[in-house]
XYZ file of C-alpha atoms in Angstrom:
473
model
C -10.767 199.865 21.573
C -7.483 201.272 22.803
C -7.455 203.836 25.564
C -7.586 207.288 24.007
C -8.626 206.046 20.587
C -11.617 207.441 18.768
C -14.762 205.423 19.270
C -15.377 203.022 16.396
C -18.933 202.261 15.428
C -18.056 198.846 14.017
C -15.725 195.886 14.206
C -15.092 193.318 11.497
C -16.343 189.872 12.458
C -12.865 188.413 12.061
C -11.547 190.671 14.824
C -11.327 189.110 18.296
C -14.584 187.173 18.296
C -13.987 186.170 21.913
C -13.866 189.718 23.281
C -16.785 192.082 23.927
C -16.316 194.394 20.973
C -18.650 197.043 19.591
C -20.474 194.591 17.348
C -21.313 192.271 20.217
C -22.862 194.748 22.642
C -26.279 193.992 24.029
C -28.530 196.241 26.110
C -26.710 199.185 27.685
C -27.186 200.254 31.302
C -25.358 203.599 31.581
C -24.411 205.224 34.889
C -22.599 208.530 35.541
C -20.289 208.999 38.516
C -17.578 211.595 39.220
C -17.163 212.722 35.627
C -17.132 209.239 34.095
C -19.853 207.435 32.130
C -19.885 203.748 33.050
C -21.530 201.878 30.190
C -22.558 198.455 31.446
C -23.846 196.139 28.742
C -24.819 192.541 28.053
C -22.360 190.189 26.391
C -22.216 186.380 26.464
C -24.944 186.263 29.159
C -22.796 188.411 31.474
C -22.481 192.120 32.232
C -19.440 193.912 30.824
C -18.421 197.533 31.259
C -16.574 200.183 29.297
C -15.954 203.741 30.493
C -15.764 207.084 28.738
C -15.620 210.729 29.727
C -16.820 212.174 26.421
C -18.343 209.401 24.233
C -15.361 209.799 21.898
C -12.522 208.070 23.752
C -13.166 204.752 25.498
C -11.269 202.481 27.859
C -10.892 198.737 27.557
C -13.999 196.565 28.013
C -13.980 194.402 31.132
C -16.151 191.767 32.769
C -18.219 193.336 35.569
C -20.722 190.674 36.688
C -20.364 187.053 35.506
C -23.339 184.816 34.924
C -23.998 181.796 37.109
C -24.054 178.074 36.395
C -26.926 176.284 34.588
C -28.349 175.515 38.051
C -28.369 179.159 39.146
C -31.212 181.612 38.572
C -28.840 183.990 36.747
C -27.495 181.419 34.324
C -28.131 184.239 31.861
C -28.059 187.859 33.031
C -30.563 190.322 31.599
C -30.990 194.079 31.550
C -31.080 196.202 34.698
C -29.839 199.483 36.156
C -27.420 201.011 38.662
C -28.270 203.335 41.547
C -26.100 204.714 44.375
C -27.086 205.237 48.009
C -24.747 206.282 50.838
C -21.627 205.229 48.952
C -22.925 201.804 47.949
C -23.778 201.036 44.337
C -26.691 198.698 43.699
C -26.918 196.890 40.372
C -30.434 195.531 39.826
C -30.628 193.014 36.993
C -32.652 190.138 35.590
C -31.734 186.555 36.365
C -32.772 184.344 33.436
C -32.922 180.576 33.531
C -34.945 179.178 30.651
C -34.862 175.668 32.128
C -37.053 176.937 34.992
C -39.923 177.846 32.689
C -41.799 174.605 33.235
C -40.439 173.753 36.690
C -42.785 173.875 39.662
C -41.877 176.631 42.105
C -39.267 178.134 39.791
C -39.348 181.070 37.393
C -37.636 181.904 34.144
C -37.186 185.576 35.096
C -36.389 186.895 38.587
C -35.199 190.335 39.726
C -31.750 190.147 41.364
C -29.059 192.465 42.703
C -25.304 192.930 43.068
C -23.557 195.561 45.210
C -20.250 197.413 45.038
C -18.392 200.219 46.781
C -16.170 201.142 43.814
C -18.140 200.283 40.619
C -15.432 197.731 39.834
C -15.792 194.833 42.272
C -19.340 193.508 42.460
C -20.772 190.971 44.890
C -24.059 189.258 44.183
C -26.608 189.793 46.947
C -28.230 186.395 47.411
C -30.692 187.835 49.923
C -32.418 189.888 47.234
C -34.835 188.009 44.977
C -38.117 189.354 43.595
C -40.116 186.644 41.851
C -42.989 187.376 39.435
C -46.232 188.642 40.913
C -48.435 186.033 39.250
C -51.455 187.087 41.313
C -51.762 190.418 39.523
C -49.676 189.852 36.378
C -48.973 187.231 33.763
C -45.921 185.107 34.450
C -44.152 185.414 31.091
C -42.346 188.773 31.486
C -40.787 189.975 34.753
C -37.530 191.719 34.065
C -35.444 194.829 33.239
C -35.600 196.562 36.654
C -34.902 200.290 36.435
C -34.469 201.966 39.803
C -34.736 205.752 40.100
C -35.349 208.344 42.793
C -38.840 209.831 42.656
C -38.456 213.277 44.222
C -42.204 213.823 44.082
C -42.874 210.840 46.350
C -39.478 211.013 48.126
C -38.781 207.323 47.590
C -37.146 204.958 45.121
C -39.257 203.466 42.360
C -38.422 200.381 40.364
C -39.969 200.030 36.916
C -40.439 196.387 35.911
C -41.329 194.902 32.534
C -44.505 192.866 33.087
C -47.673 191.735 31.314
C -51.332 192.062 32.189
C -52.737 188.877 33.648
C -55.567 188.608 31.118
C -54.294 190.914 28.379
C -55.044 190.310 24.729
C -52.548 188.298 22.701
C -49.351 190.328 22.152
C -51.071 193.385 23.662
C -50.605 192.811 27.372
C -47.347 194.659 27.912
C -47.387 196.879 31.011
C -45.060 198.758 33.353
C -45.184 197.685 37.006
C -43.780 199.812 39.818
C -42.260 198.691 43.111
C -41.354 201.177 45.883
C -38.713 201.528 48.586
C -37.456 204.192 50.985
C -33.999 202.663 51.454
C -33.349 200.138 48.640
C -33.572 197.335 51.200
C -37.273 196.828 51.744
C -39.394 196.839 48.595
C -43.175 196.821 48.428
C -45.416 196.269 45.393
C -46.855 199.361 43.768
C -49.098 199.452 40.729
C -49.083 199.305 36.954
C -48.523 202.856 35.732
C -48.814 202.105 32.007
C -50.865 199.380 30.315
C -52.068 200.671 26.921
C -53.097 197.317 25.434
C -50.824 198.018 22.459
C -47.575 196.069 22.727
C -46.472 192.574 23.742
C -43.978 194.080 26.141
C -42.315 197.328 27.212
C -38.720 196.367 27.865
C -35.583 198.234 28.939
C -37.543 200.976 30.706
C -35.975 204.309 31.522
C -38.044 206.809 33.510
C -36.618 210.267 34.247
C -37.552 213.920 34.647
C -36.564 216.925 32.529
C -38.027 220.208 33.676
C -41.744 219.884 34.352
C -42.103 216.686 32.316
C -41.515 213.044 33.209
C -40.545 210.660 30.416
C -40.741 206.901 30.006
C -38.529 205.361 27.344
C -39.065 201.710 26.448
C -38.282 199.321 23.626
C -40.709 197.034 21.858
C -40.479 194.235 19.298
C -44.169 193.623 18.597
C -44.010 194.703 14.948
C -40.353 195.596 14.513
C -37.544 196.774 16.749
C -38.138 200.269 17.999
C -37.339 202.566 20.931
C -40.282 204.784 21.893
C -41.182 207.228 24.637
C -44.144 208.592 26.561
C -44.495 211.800 28.607
C -46.432 212.794 31.733
C -46.659 215.520 34.357
C -46.687 212.867 37.094
C -44.548 209.697 37.207
C -47.678 207.723 37.995
C -49.248 208.935 34.742
C -51.369 209.335 32.780
C -48.739 208.825 30.081
C -49.202 210.749 26.832
C -48.098 209.499 23.425
C -46.608 212.337 21.360
C -49.086 213.053 18.581
C -46.679 213.039 15.630
C -43.493 211.133 16.447
C -42.692 209.045 19.540
C -39.348 207.640 18.360
C -35.758 208.906 18.327
C -34.201 206.794 15.597
C -35.130 204.021 13.172
C -35.743 200.303 13.483
C -32.083 199.392 13.879
C -31.686 201.363 17.150
C -32.807 199.431 20.202
C -32.828 199.025 23.992
C -31.821 202.647 24.576
C -31.585 204.041 28.110
C -30.469 207.477 29.246
C -27.735 208.889 31.454
C -27.256 212.457 32.683
C -24.227 214.360 33.933
C -26.517 216.890 35.615
C -26.510 219.199 32.596
C -26.922 217.067 29.483
C -28.787 213.804 29.031
C -27.647 211.140 26.578
C -29.504 208.229 25.012
C -27.348 205.073 24.859
C -28.515 202.112 22.786
C -27.215 199.632 20.279
C -27.235 199.861 16.516
C -28.085 196.454 15.091
C -25.771 194.535 12.774
C -26.561 192.188 9.900
C -25.274 188.575 9.983
C -22.252 187.920 7.833
C -21.894 191.648 7.149
C -24.428 191.177 4.350
C -26.722 194.057 3.359
C -29.407 191.621 2.278
C -29.641 189.859 5.647
C -32.108 191.031 8.316
C -30.817 192.856 11.364
C -29.940 190.658 14.342
C -30.082 191.286 18.094
C -27.167 193.274 19.453
C -24.721 195.544 17.722
C -22.484 198.540 18.249
C -22.828 201.335 20.771
C -24.728 204.371 19.536
C -25.181 207.513 21.622
C -27.453 210.487 20.896
C -27.788 213.631 22.980
C -31.381 214.307 23.992
C -32.981 217.687 23.464
C -36.304 218.937 24.785
C -38.496 220.954 22.453
C -40.652 223.858 23.715
C -43.773 221.659 23.703
C -42.069 219.021 25.852
C -41.491 216.470 23.100
C -38.001 215.049 22.671
C -35.521 215.065 19.831
C -31.876 214.116 19.435
C -28.663 215.626 18.146
C -25.074 214.422 17.740
C -22.880 214.281 20.811
C -21.044 217.600 20.665
C -17.601 216.186 21.483
C -17.956 213.597 18.723
C -19.005 216.176 16.136
C -16.122 218.430 17.128
C -13.614 215.599 16.737
C -14.053 215.778 12.941
C -11.864 218.751 12.052
C -9.883 218.079 8.883
C -11.676 219.234 5.724
C -11.347 216.858 2.783
C -10.823 218.504 -0.635
C -13.829 219.086 -2.847
C -13.829 218.731 -6.632
C -17.381 219.488 -7.872
C -18.506 217.832 -11.088
C -22.011 217.795 -12.572
C -23.164 214.419 -13.934
C -26.858 214.835 -14.644
C -29.172 217.852 -14.437
C -28.277 221.531 -14.210
C -25.793 222.499 -11.499
C -23.982 225.663 -10.442
C -21.099 225.788 -7.958
C -20.884 229.313 -6.618
C -21.643 230.399 -3.024
C -22.944 226.921 -2.363
C -24.299 224.420 -4.863
C -27.601 224.681 -6.704
C -29.141 221.808 -8.618
C -32.170 221.539 -10.860
C -33.829 218.603 -12.600
C -37.541 219.130 -13.097
C -38.351 215.880 -14.874
C -36.238 213.171 -13.262
C -33.032 212.469 -11.332
C -29.989 214.723 -11.345
C -26.779 214.480 -9.376
C -23.366 216.038 -8.932
C -20.186 214.773 -7.345
C -18.476 217.014 -4.790
C -15.511 215.034 -3.482
C -14.200 211.808 -1.983
C -15.030 210.203 1.337
C -12.733 208.559 3.874
C -13.336 205.487 6.034
C -14.539 207.713 8.868
C -15.968 211.107 7.997
C -18.728 213.625 8.660
C -20.702 215.034 5.740
C -22.939 217.992 6.499
C -24.957 220.613 4.649
C -27.950 222.902 4.881
C -30.551 222.119 2.226
C -33.168 224.431 0.799
C -35.650 223.366 -1.845
C -38.382 224.999 -3.875
C -42.018 224.017 -3.229
C -43.066 220.910 -5.107
C -39.621 219.295 -5.101
C -40.047 215.519 -4.869
C -36.719 214.667 -3.221
C -33.207 215.949 -2.580
C -30.245 214.980 -0.457
C -26.788 213.409 -0.290
C -25.145 210.632 -2.309
C -22.603 208.505 -0.405
C -20.145 205.798 -1.473
C -20.643 206.582 -5.171
C -18.603 204.483 -7.582
C -18.516 203.449 -11.236
C -18.581 205.238 -14.572
C -22.332 204.709 -14.761
C -23.059 205.164 -11.055
C -23.115 201.418 -10.442
C -22.813 201.816 -6.681
C -24.284 204.434 -4.383
C -26.041 205.116 -1.094
C -28.550 207.888 -0.693
C -29.758 210.084 2.184
C -33.087 211.054 0.718
C -35.313 213.889 1.978
C -38.900 213.694 0.729
C -40.629 216.941 1.829
C -44.195 216.051 0.821
C -43.963 212.772 2.728
C -42.255 214.285 5.787
C -39.589 211.636 5.860
C -35.922 210.851 5.386
C -35.058 207.566 3.667
C -31.785 205.688 3.428
C -31.503 203.835 0.134
C -28.696 201.963 -1.618
C -27.938 200.539 -5.028
C -27.801 196.849 -4.051
C -31.507 196.770 -3.140
C -33.082 195.300 -6.231
C -35.519 192.645 -7.355
C -36.269 190.150 -4.586
C -35.174 192.407 -1.706
C -38.374 192.888 0.271
C -36.910 194.181 3.527
C -38.518 197.196 5.148
C -37.727 200.713 3.984
C -35.229 202.405 6.293
C -37.005 205.660 6.995
C -37.820 208.182 9.717
C -40.461 210.820 10.115
C -39.145 214.376 10.022
C -41.215 217.534 9.737
C -40.328 218.952 6.309
C -43.575 220.104 4.683
C -43.867 223.884 4.637
C -40.336 224.439 5.952
C -38.421 224.153 2.651
C -35.106 223.716 4.450
C -33.275 221.278 6.707
C -29.880 220.724 8.296
C -28.307 217.351 7.527
C -25.336 215.697 9.238
C -24.175 212.214 8.291
C -21.539 210.360 10.324
C -19.902 207.513 8.414
C -17.612 205.056 10.156
C -16.913 201.910 8.172
C -20.243 200.182 7.578
C -22.119 202.350 10.103
C -24.046 205.387 8.914
C -25.757 207.735 11.393
C -28.005 210.367 9.817
C -29.294 213.470 11.590
C -31.917 215.660 9.939
C -32.734 218.631 12.158
C -33.474 216.911 15.495
C -34.216 213.328 14.437
C -31.825 210.451 13.715
C -31.715 207.412 11.446
C -29.012 204.780 11.971
C -28.279 202.254 9.236
C -25.577 200.037 7.705
C -23.870 199.729 4.326
C -21.563 196.730 4.200
C -20.965 196.324 0.472
C -19.350 199.703 -0.161
C -15.917 201.283 -0.177
C -15.705 204.947 0.915
C -16.010 206.125 -2.708
C -17.307 209.522 -3.711
C -19.727 211.938 -2.124
C -22.375 213.839 -4.036
C -25.691 215.641 -4.105
C -28.920 214.810 -5.866
C -32.253 216.321 -6.825
C -35.415 214.672 -8.153
C -38.234 216.522 -9.902
C -37.387 219.896 -8.480
C -34.742 222.363 -7.472
C -32.582 222.745 -4.379
C -29.501 224.465 -3.058
C -26.882 223.038 -0.715
C -25.152 225.491 1.629
C -22.301 225.192 4.169
C -21.323 221.921 2.545
C -18.321 220.115 4.039
C -16.697 216.675 4.260
C -14.615 216.303 7.420
C -12.481 213.561 8.915
């Protein structure tokens, strides 16, 4: 990514396989300092960094903390966090050495630290090692230290991914807390969250917004997912939002937040598919994906596009409406009707990187409506679909190359649609990456087998209108 260039969501596999590009990013550990977001991330068992001031323009990636030798505890470096105290930056991370798993007196996962005075030059602090507390916890997971200032207790807390000592199989995940007044002397705390639900809570991020505390964590027990809990006290009890405790779909993972003092952003990775093949399962790691967090009146969280990124799409692409199936009118917006099946209309052409947005309104009883992307062929042989299903309270991403034998999970997200009869949709397309926002939820996905093609609208078993429709690049 060249300095000053627009952020790209993707990179072709043939491009610079030896450099830490967007498609090779692992867990992000964001930190804000003096107007700059420092996005530390995992790559090739090391920690790399890229900086940005607006999440639109990025600097060059660089190696921040190298991994050790096969004999060292940090042969592989795992997720952590950065905190500053009295002009010194402390990078807490996980030292992995799989060869230690069955070695007496050694551990696979140990909490470690590096220090810096400029966020550029880091020195590993060999005096800091926190080994697993096997007296109170299981020894399998002991990683992902997140250090934050607890202004209620007036001390630093460190959230650690751990497991209950005698927890049920794949249900023992818990969040352990350590405490310190000065970042030098740490004492064991307690487990603040052990629901008996997940195998692990990894990549913790605990923070406060207003009167609420939030705990974000990622979990792979059933599928990849980033979830959150909320509490009035950082020690808990932690409440699970009753309707939706996620921000994005199953391809968005290991997200942690960063705040500039006014806005808070959620930085994770959007998974890629091996070989750039739509029919392959998602793999670990991917491209950077940033959402801006928003807090609803009831304290629950939602997301929206980063404002600077949305504003960077300014040039309107020409529209040439054409009805293909169903009844359509193109006057003061677009209205479509097909009561007994599928109808669609083309509205224009897409570019490699574009933003498609519209406000949708539908009549009660409408089965589905939404946007058609990457349309191609005289008989609509190729297409992608952003599908709103009001009765099911969900948005679905579908595509034409899913056919017989493709049993992968449905790419969907909950969104409150029933009884509202309207929604605002924004879809960012950048190469194979597609980021969908419906009101205040997101769904990130991929579409490798498609050229930009056409853009359209559709309606199924109902009637809808599409207002403030635009295609921008």
